[in-house]
Short mmCIF file of C-alpha atoms and ligand atoms in Angstrom, two decimals:
data_model
loop_
_atom_site.label_atom_id
_atom_site.label_comp_id
_atom_site.label_asym_id
_atom_site.label_seq_id
_atom_site.Cartn_x
_atom_site.Cartn_y
_atom_site.Cartn_z
CA UNK A 22 72.57 89.12 113.27
CA UNK A 23 74.16 90.83 116.29
CA UNK A 24 73.75 88.05 118.78
CA UNK A 25 77.22 87.58 120.20
CA UNK A 26 77.47 87.82 123.97
CA UNK A 27 78.65 91.15 125.37
CA UNK A 28 82.36 91.62 124.91
CA UNK A 29 84.98 94.25 125.49
CA UNK A 30 86.32 95.31 122.10
CA UNK A 31 89.48 97.33 121.53
CA UNK A 32 88.90 99.48 118.44
CA UNK A 33 92.11 100.88 116.97
CA UNK A 34 91.41 103.95 114.87
CA UNK A 35 88.01 104.10 116.56
CA UNK A 36 87.86 107.91 116.43
CA UNK A 37 88.01 107.84 112.62
CA UNK A 38 85.30 107.68 109.99
CA UNK A 39 84.52 103.96 109.85
CA UNK A 40 85.66 103.46 113.46
CA UNK A 41 83.07 105.83 114.96
CA UNK A 42 80.25 104.25 112.96
CA UNK A 43 81.38 100.81 114.12
CA UNK A 44 81.58 102.00 117.74
CA UNK A 45 77.91 102.99 117.46
CA UNK A 46 76.88 99.55 116.21
CA UNK A 47 79.04 97.76 118.83
CA UNK A 48 77.60 99.81 121.69
CA UNK A 49 74.05 99.38 120.41
CA UNK A 50 74.67 95.61 120.35
CA UNK A 51 75.68 95.76 124.03
CA UNK A 52 79.47 95.68 123.81
CA UNK A 53 81.96 97.74 125.73
CA UNK A 54 84.28 99.71 123.48
CA UNK A 55 87.79 101.03 124.13
CA UNK A 56 89.16 103.28 121.40
CA UNK A 57 92.92 103.37 120.73
CA UNK A 58 93.76 106.27 118.40
CA UNK A 59 96.57 108.80 118.04
CA UNK A 60 94.09 111.29 116.50
CA UNK A 61 96.42 111.94 113.54
CA UNK A 62 93.41 111.94 111.21
CA UNK A 63 90.51 112.41 113.61
CA UNK A 64 89.30 114.37 116.61
CA UNK A 65 88.26 113.25 120.08
CA UNK A 66 85.01 115.20 119.51
CA UNK A 67 83.91 112.47 117.11
CA UNK A 68 83.33 110.26 120.15
CA UNK A 69 80.93 112.88 121.54
CA UNK A 70 78.88 112.21 118.43
CA UNK A 71 78.95 108.49 119.29
CA UNK A 72 77.76 109.42 122.78
CA UNK A 73 74.91 111.57 121.44
CA UNK A 74 73.67 108.62 119.41
CA UNK A 75 74.18 105.80 121.92
CA UNK A 76 74.26 107.49 125.34
CA UNK A 77 77.71 105.98 125.90
CA UNK A 78 81.06 107.67 125.34
CA UNK A 79 83.73 105.07 124.58
CA UNK A 80 86.89 105.37 126.61
CA UNK A 81 89.65 106.87 124.47
CA UNK A 82 93.31 105.91 124.79
CA UNK A 83 95.28 108.53 122.85
CA UNK A 84 98.35 106.61 121.76
CA UNK A 85 100.20 105.43 118.69
CA UNK A 86 100.41 101.95 117.21
CA UNK A 87 104.13 102.50 116.80
CA UNK A 88 104.44 102.73 120.60
CA UNK A 89 104.58 99.08 121.70
CA UNK A 90 104.76 99.80 125.46
CA UNK A 91 101.58 101.92 125.17
CA UNK A 92 99.85 99.05 123.39
CA UNK A 93 100.97 96.52 126.00
CA UNK A 94 99.81 98.80 128.79
CA UNK A 95 96.42 99.24 127.08
CA UNK A 96 95.90 95.47 126.87
CA UNK A 97 96.98 95.01 130.52
CA UNK A 98 94.68 97.76 131.74
CA UNK A 99 91.57 97.02 129.68
CA UNK A 100 91.80 93.27 129.03
CA UNK A 101 89.80 93.31 125.77
CA UNK A 102 88.28 90.10 124.38
CA UNK A 103 88.80 91.08 120.76
CA UNK A 104 90.31 93.77 118.53
CA UNK A 105 88.91 95.57 115.51
CA UNK A 106 91.87 97.13 113.74
CA UNK A 107 91.06 100.26 111.73
CA UNK A 108 94.05 102.43 112.60
CA UNK A 109 96.16 103.32 109.62
CA UNK A 110 96.94 105.99 107.07
CA UNK A 111 94.76 105.75 103.98
CA UNK A 112 95.58 108.48 101.45
CA UNK A 113 96.73 106.82 98.23
CA UNK A 114 98.41 109.97 96.83
CA UNK A 115 100.24 110.68 100.07
CA UNK A 116 101.45 107.08 100.17
CA UNK A 117 103.14 107.55 96.79
CA UNK A 118 104.99 110.61 98.11
CA UNK A 119 105.81 109.08 101.51
CA UNK A 120 105.96 105.31 101.13
CA UNK A 121 108.13 104.73 104.21
CA UNK A 122 105.66 106.64 106.36
CA UNK A 123 102.96 104.21 105.19
CA UNK A 124 105.04 101.07 105.78
CA UNK A 125 106.12 102.36 109.19
CA UNK A 126 102.68 103.40 110.33
CA UNK A 127 100.49 100.70 108.79
CA UNK A 128 102.75 97.65 108.61
CA UNK A 129 105.14 98.18 111.54
CA UNK A 130 102.25 99.60 113.61
CA UNK A 131 100.13 96.50 112.89
CA UNK A 132 102.99 94.17 113.84
CA UNK A 133 103.21 95.99 117.19
CA UNK A 134 99.48 95.51 117.68
CA UNK A 135 99.69 91.78 116.94
CA UNK A 136 102.66 91.48 119.29
CA UNK A 137 100.72 93.20 122.10
CA UNK A 138 97.78 90.87 121.39
CA UNK A 139 100.07 87.84 121.56
CA UNK A 140 101.50 88.97 124.89
CA UNK A 141 98.01 89.56 126.28
CA UNK A 142 96.70 86.28 124.86
CA UNK A 143 94.02 88.08 122.82
CA UNK A 144 93.56 86.11 119.61
CA UNK A 145 90.40 87.46 118.03
CA UNK A 146 90.88 90.12 115.38
CA UNK A 147 88.92 91.85 112.64
CA UNK A 148 91.16 93.71 110.18
CA UNK A 149 90.21 96.52 107.75
CA UNK A 150 91.56 95.55 104.40
CA UNK A 151 90.53 96.97 101.08
CA UNK A 152 89.48 95.99 97.57
CA UNK A 153 92.67 97.74 96.54
CA UNK A 154 94.49 94.43 97.26
CA UNK A 155 92.91 93.06 94.04
CA UNK A 156 94.64 95.69 91.88
CA UNK A 157 93.08 95.98 88.43
CA UNK A 158 90.58 93.11 88.26
CA UNK A 159 90.52 90.71 85.33
CA UNK A 160 86.85 89.85 85.82
CA UNK A 161 83.88 91.50 87.49
CA UNK A 162 82.38 91.19 90.00
CA UNK A 163 85.47 90.43 92.10
CA UNK A 164 85.23 87.46 94.44
CA UNK A 165 87.55 86.58 97.30
CA UNK A 166 89.49 84.06 95.20
CA UNK A 167 90.63 86.70 92.70
CA UNK A 168 94.41 87.20 92.67
CA UNK A 169 95.72 89.72 95.20
CA UNK A 170 98.94 91.70 95.57
CA UNK A 171 99.12 93.49 92.25
CA UNK A 172 98.51 96.79 93.98
CA UNK A 173 99.38 100.06 92.28
CA UNK A 174 100.51 102.16 95.26
CA UNK A 175 102.22 101.84 98.67
CA UNK A 176 98.93 102.25 100.59
CA UNK A 177 97.44 99.25 98.80
CA UNK A 178 100.64 97.36 99.35
CA UNK A 179 100.48 97.92 103.11
CA UNK A 180 97.04 96.24 103.12
CA UNK A 181 98.36 93.33 101.11
CA UNK A 182 101.42 92.98 103.38
CA UNK A 183 99.30 93.00 106.54
CA UNK A 184 97.02 90.35 105.01
CA UNK A 185 100.10 88.21 104.32
CA UNK A 186 101.40 88.68 107.86
CA UNK A 187 98.01 87.59 109.22
CA UNK A 188 97.94 84.53 106.94
CA UNK A 189 101.35 83.45 108.26
CA UNK A 190 100.42 84.26 111.83
CA UNK A 191 97.35 82.07 111.53
CA UNK A 192 99.24 79.29 109.80
CA UNK A 193 101.81 79.17 112.62
CA UNK A 194 99.19 79.78 115.35
CA UNK A 195 95.90 78.23 114.27
CA UNK A 196 94.28 79.22 117.56
CA UNK A 197 94.14 82.84 116.31
CA UNK A 198 90.74 83.83 114.92
CA UNK A 199 91.08 86.42 112.20
CA UNK A 200 88.54 88.07 109.94
CA UNK A 201 89.92 90.08 107.04
CA UNK A 202 87.31 92.40 105.57
CA UNK A 203 87.99 93.87 102.16
CA UNK A 204 85.98 97.06 101.97
CA UNK A 205 84.86 98.51 98.68
CA UNK A 206 83.97 102.25 98.80
CA UNK A 207 82.41 103.33 102.09
CA UNK A 208 80.45 106.60 101.91
CA UNK A 209 77.61 108.37 103.70
CA UNK A 210 77.13 109.05 107.37
CA UNK A 211 75.07 107.90 110.33
CA UNK A 212 71.39 108.66 109.72
CA UNK A 213 71.31 110.86 112.86
CA UNK A 214 73.73 113.33 111.20
CA UNK A 215 75.86 113.25 114.40
CA UNK A 216 78.91 111.55 112.88
CA UNK A 217 80.33 111.40 109.38
CA UNK A 218 83.47 111.72 107.30
CA UNK A 219 85.68 114.64 108.33
CA UNK A 220 88.61 114.73 105.91
CA UNK A 221 91.66 116.84 106.69
CA UNK A 222 92.53 119.12 103.77
CA UNK A 223 91.22 118.44 100.29
CA UNK A 224 89.53 115.02 100.14
CA UNK A 225 90.93 112.46 97.71
CA UNK A 226 87.70 110.48 97.53
CA UNK A 227 84.68 111.35 95.40
CA UNK A 228 81.80 111.58 97.90
CA UNK A 229 83.46 113.88 100.46
CA UNK A 230 84.63 116.05 97.57
CA UNK A 231 81.11 116.23 96.14
CA UNK A 232 79.87 117.18 99.62
CA UNK A 233 82.37 120.02 99.78
CA UNK A 234 81.32 121.26 96.33
CA UNK A 235 77.70 121.21 97.52
CA UNK A 236 78.55 123.53 100.43
CA UNK A 237 80.66 125.81 98.22
CA UNK A 238 84.14 124.86 99.43
CA UNK A 239 85.14 124.00 95.85
CA UNK A 240 83.56 125.27 92.66
CA UNK A 241 83.41 121.96 90.80
CA UNK A 242 84.10 118.26 90.92
CA UNK A 243 86.99 117.20 88.73
CA UNK A 244 85.99 113.98 86.98
CA UNK A 245 89.14 112.07 86.10
CA UNK A 246 88.41 110.65 82.66
CA UNK A 247 85.22 109.98 80.69
CA UNK A 248 86.71 107.61 78.15
CA UNK A 249 86.77 104.41 80.20
CA UNK A 250 84.99 101.31 78.99
CA UNK A 251 81.99 101.93 81.28
CA UNK A 252 78.37 102.90 80.45
CA UNK A 253 78.99 106.66 80.66
CA UNK A 254 82.79 106.56 80.31
CA UNK A 255 83.51 107.57 83.94
CA UNK A 256 84.98 105.28 86.60
CA UNK A 257 82.65 102.82 88.29
CA UNK A 258 82.94 101.84 91.97
CA UNK A 259 80.99 99.83 94.51
CA UNK A 260 79.85 102.45 97.04
CA UNK A 261 78.44 101.18 100.31
CA UNK A 262 76.85 102.98 103.23
CA UNK A 263 79.24 103.29 106.17
CA UNK A 264 76.55 102.07 108.61
CA UNK A 265 76.13 98.90 106.54
CA UNK A 266 79.89 98.49 106.58
CA UNK A 267 79.89 98.96 110.36
CA UNK A 268 77.39 96.15 110.94
CA UNK A 269 79.58 93.90 108.79
CA UNK A 270 82.13 94.01 111.64
CA UNK A 271 79.58 92.69 114.12
CA UNK A 272 78.70 89.89 111.73
CA UNK A 273 82.41 89.06 111.40
CA UNK A 274 82.85 88.94 115.20
CA UNK A 275 79.82 86.64 115.44
CA UNK A 276 81.27 84.38 112.81
CA UNK A 277 84.63 84.17 114.57
CA UNK A 278 82.78 83.01 117.69
CA UNK A 279 80.68 80.38 115.94
CA UNK A 280 83.25 79.28 113.37
CA UNK A 281 86.82 80.13 114.39
CA UNK A 282 89.64 80.38 111.89
CA UNK A 283 90.99 82.73 109.24
CA UNK A 284 88.49 84.22 106.83
CA UNK A 285 88.36 86.78 104.04
CA UNK A 286 85.21 88.62 102.95
CA UNK A 287 84.33 91.38 100.54
CA UNK A 288 82.07 94.06 101.98
CA UNK A 289 80.31 95.98 99.23
CA UNK A 290 76.83 96.19 97.74
CA UNK A 291 77.60 94.29 94.54
CA UNK A 292 76.44 97.32 92.49
CA UNK A 293 78.68 99.58 90.48
CA UNK A 294 77.92 103.30 90.15
CA UNK A 295 79.77 105.75 87.94
CA UNK A 296 81.13 109.13 88.99
CA UNK A 297 78.30 110.80 87.07
CA UNK A 298 75.72 108.52 88.78
CA UNK A 299 77.03 109.70 92.16
CA UNK A 300 76.98 113.37 91.17
CA UNK A 301 73.40 113.03 89.88
CA UNK A 302 72.23 111.13 92.98
CA UNK A 303 73.83 113.72 95.24
CA UNK A 304 72.27 116.57 93.29
CA UNK A 305 68.88 114.99 93.71
CA UNK A 306 69.36 114.18 97.44
CA UNK A 307 70.70 117.63 98.33
CA UNK A 308 68.87 119.89 95.90
CA UNK A 309 72.24 121.59 95.31
CA UNK A 310 73.87 122.27 91.95
CA UNK A 311 77.01 120.17 91.56
CA UNK A 312 79.22 121.52 88.81
CA UNK A 313 81.78 119.22 87.34
CA UNK A 314 84.52 119.28 84.75
CA UNK A 315 85.90 116.36 82.78
CA UNK A 316 89.65 116.05 83.24
CA UNK A 317 92.19 113.63 81.75
CA UNK A 318 92.48 110.18 83.34
CA UNK A 319 94.50 110.04 86.56
CA UNK A 320 97.47 107.64 86.50
CA UNK A 321 96.82 104.47 88.51
CA UNK A 322 93.01 104.75 88.37
CA UNK A 323 91.12 101.73 87.11
CA UNK A 324 87.92 101.71 85.06
CA UNK A 325 85.52 99.68 87.16
CA UNK A 326 85.42 97.70 90.40
CA UNK A 327 82.54 96.07 92.14
CA UNK A 328 82.22 93.20 94.57
CA UNK A 329 80.82 89.74 94.50
CA UNK A 330 79.20 89.86 97.93
CA UNK A 331 77.75 86.37 97.95
CA UNK A 332 80.34 84.92 100.35
CA UNK A 333 79.66 87.57 103.01
CA UNK A 334 75.95 86.95 102.58
CA UNK A 335 76.32 83.19 102.85
CA UNK A 336 78.94 82.96 105.60
CA UNK A 337 78.40 86.13 107.64
CA UNK A 338 74.67 86.52 107.03
CA UNK A 339 75.48 90.12 106.09
CA UNK A 340 74.13 92.15 103.21
CA UNK A 341 74.27 95.90 102.59
CA UNK A 342 70.77 97.32 102.96
CA UNK A 343 71.07 100.95 101.93
CA UNK A 344 71.16 102.27 98.36
CA UNK A 345 72.92 105.19 96.69
CA UNK A 346 70.08 107.60 97.45
CA UNK A 347 70.37 106.94 101.19
CA UNK A 348 74.16 107.21 101.06
CA UNK A 349 73.88 110.66 99.45
CA UNK A 350 71.04 111.81 101.74
CA UNK A 351 72.98 110.90 104.90
CA UNK A 352 76.27 112.31 103.60
CA UNK A 353 74.45 115.56 102.87
CA UNK A 354 72.68 115.80 106.22
CA UNK A 355 76.05 115.34 107.96
CA UNK A 356 77.87 117.81 105.71
CA UNK A 357 75.33 120.64 105.78
CA UNK A 358 75.25 120.65 109.58
CA UNK A 359 79.02 120.26 110.02
CA UNK A 360 80.54 122.64 107.51
CA UNK A 361 83.92 122.34 109.17
CA UNK A 362 83.62 118.79 110.44
CA UNK A 363 83.73 117.99 114.14
N1 NAD B 408 87.53 104.97 103.95
C1 NAD B 408 87.79 104.14 102.93
O1 NAD B 408 87.47 104.43 101.78
C2 NAD B 408 88.47 102.81 103.17
C3 NAD B 408 88.42 101.81 102.20
C4 NAD B 408 89.06 100.59 102.43
C5 NAD B 408 89.75 100.41 103.63
N2 NAD B 408 89.79 101.39 104.55
C6 NAD B 408 90.56 101.18 105.79
O2 NAD B 408 89.68 101.28 106.89
C7 NAD B 408 90.38 101.81 108.02
C8 NAD B 408 89.60 102.98 108.58
O3 NAD B 408 89.47 103.96 107.55
P1 NAD B 408 88.75 105.35 107.80
O4 NAD B 408 88.20 105.78 106.50
O5 NAD B 408 87.90 105.29 108.98
O6 NAD B 408 90.04 106.26 108.09
P2 NAD B 408 90.25 107.38 109.19
O7 NAD B 408 91.53 108.08 108.85
O8 NAD B 408 89.03 108.20 109.38
O9 NAD B 408 90.47 106.50 110.51
C9 NAD B 408 91.70 105.91 110.82
C10 NAD B 408 92.04 106.27 112.25
O10 NAD B 408 93.30 105.68 112.60
C11 NAD B 408 94.04 106.63 113.36
N3 NAD B 408 95.44 106.27 113.21
C12 NAD B 408 96.19 106.30 112.07
N4 NAD B 408 97.45 105.90 112.34
C13 NAD B 408 97.50 105.59 113.66
C14 NAD B 408 98.51 105.12 114.52
N5 NAD B 408 99.76 104.91 114.10
N6 NAD B 408 98.21 104.90 115.83
C15 NAD B 408 96.95 105.13 116.30
N7 NAD B 408 95.95 105.59 115.52
C16 NAD B 408 96.22 105.81 114.22
C17 NAD B 408 93.64 107.98 112.80
O11 NAD B 408 93.82 109.03 113.73
C18 NAD B 408 92.17 107.78 112.48
O12 NAD B 408 91.34 108.14 113.56
C19 NAD B 408 91.78 102.17 107.53
O13 NAD B 408 92.65 101.12 107.87
C20 NAD B 408 91.60 102.25 106.04
O14 NAD B 408 92.80 101.97 105.35
C21 NAD B 408 89.16 102.58 104.37
#
């Protein structure tokens, strides 16, 4: 799968959760990695974890996407062959309270990145989008032709807007090669336990919250609604192991080399698990009691989302390999050894 020739890859947001896991896979496949990150939601120490796993510490440029001269200088200095663009703010709730911050950081920041790429003549890009661009799906599983744009919050809208910008960019400049990956729900940690998710403050997402309950940081998981039209009434999502997600980026880079153009792919497992399924799987993987309380539904939440992954399998030759048990086991082995993150 990972057979592209060695390249130099600029990884924006490479010190973050998915970024560090992708750095590991890139380095293990023989690539050189330059991380561009302002560390607003991550720590430089995360790259020491990458080094402990791979023996290589990626060079870190601490700078902001909103700083165009810093981006231009980075491209001039490092001359990357391709970019994987993770950098962005991702907290849905925060985006509702601070929409302009999200448009400025994610959308304006991405435009700066594309401008710096244009100037440097770098035209190969993998972009982190999200299943949130599908909004509330009419049919399940969701395939890549489902309508997009009916997003319920500013964060989701930034992903949709960046997708639209990239569509136009490609239409006007067909020599750009762009892979848009729509992630479902990445969870877990590298099997070594050296890197994992390190949320600032109280996590918004289920798995890191469950992890924190397991180590006693919170007394219970609040389950937002048990009256959805799902098998046990709680929300259903397509959780995928972050290391599987990371290898999806290598497959996308390969595909851009062998079959240039603009492409969109879902990255998920194709399986839906409920909140209670996750709590039970985590309880069994960790041996810890996980208390929970049923709360009213949370506005904006949808009942169930899972991916049709057949296009990624067919076109990228990529398929998630790890199941829920492994996701919980690896999340737990990271969490119990890193009570306070990095
Ligand atoms: N984690 C998920 O559930 C999920 C799901 C779908 C899509 N995504 C997308 O994947 C990408 C990576 O997510 P993650 O979970 O690793 O998040 P993360 O917060 O751990 O990583 C993002 C990184 O980007 C950096 N960053 C943010 N704004 C920046 C800026 N202006 N300039 C430079 N660096 C900046 C942060 O410091 C952080 O290290 C994001 O774009 C996110 O929206 C994540």
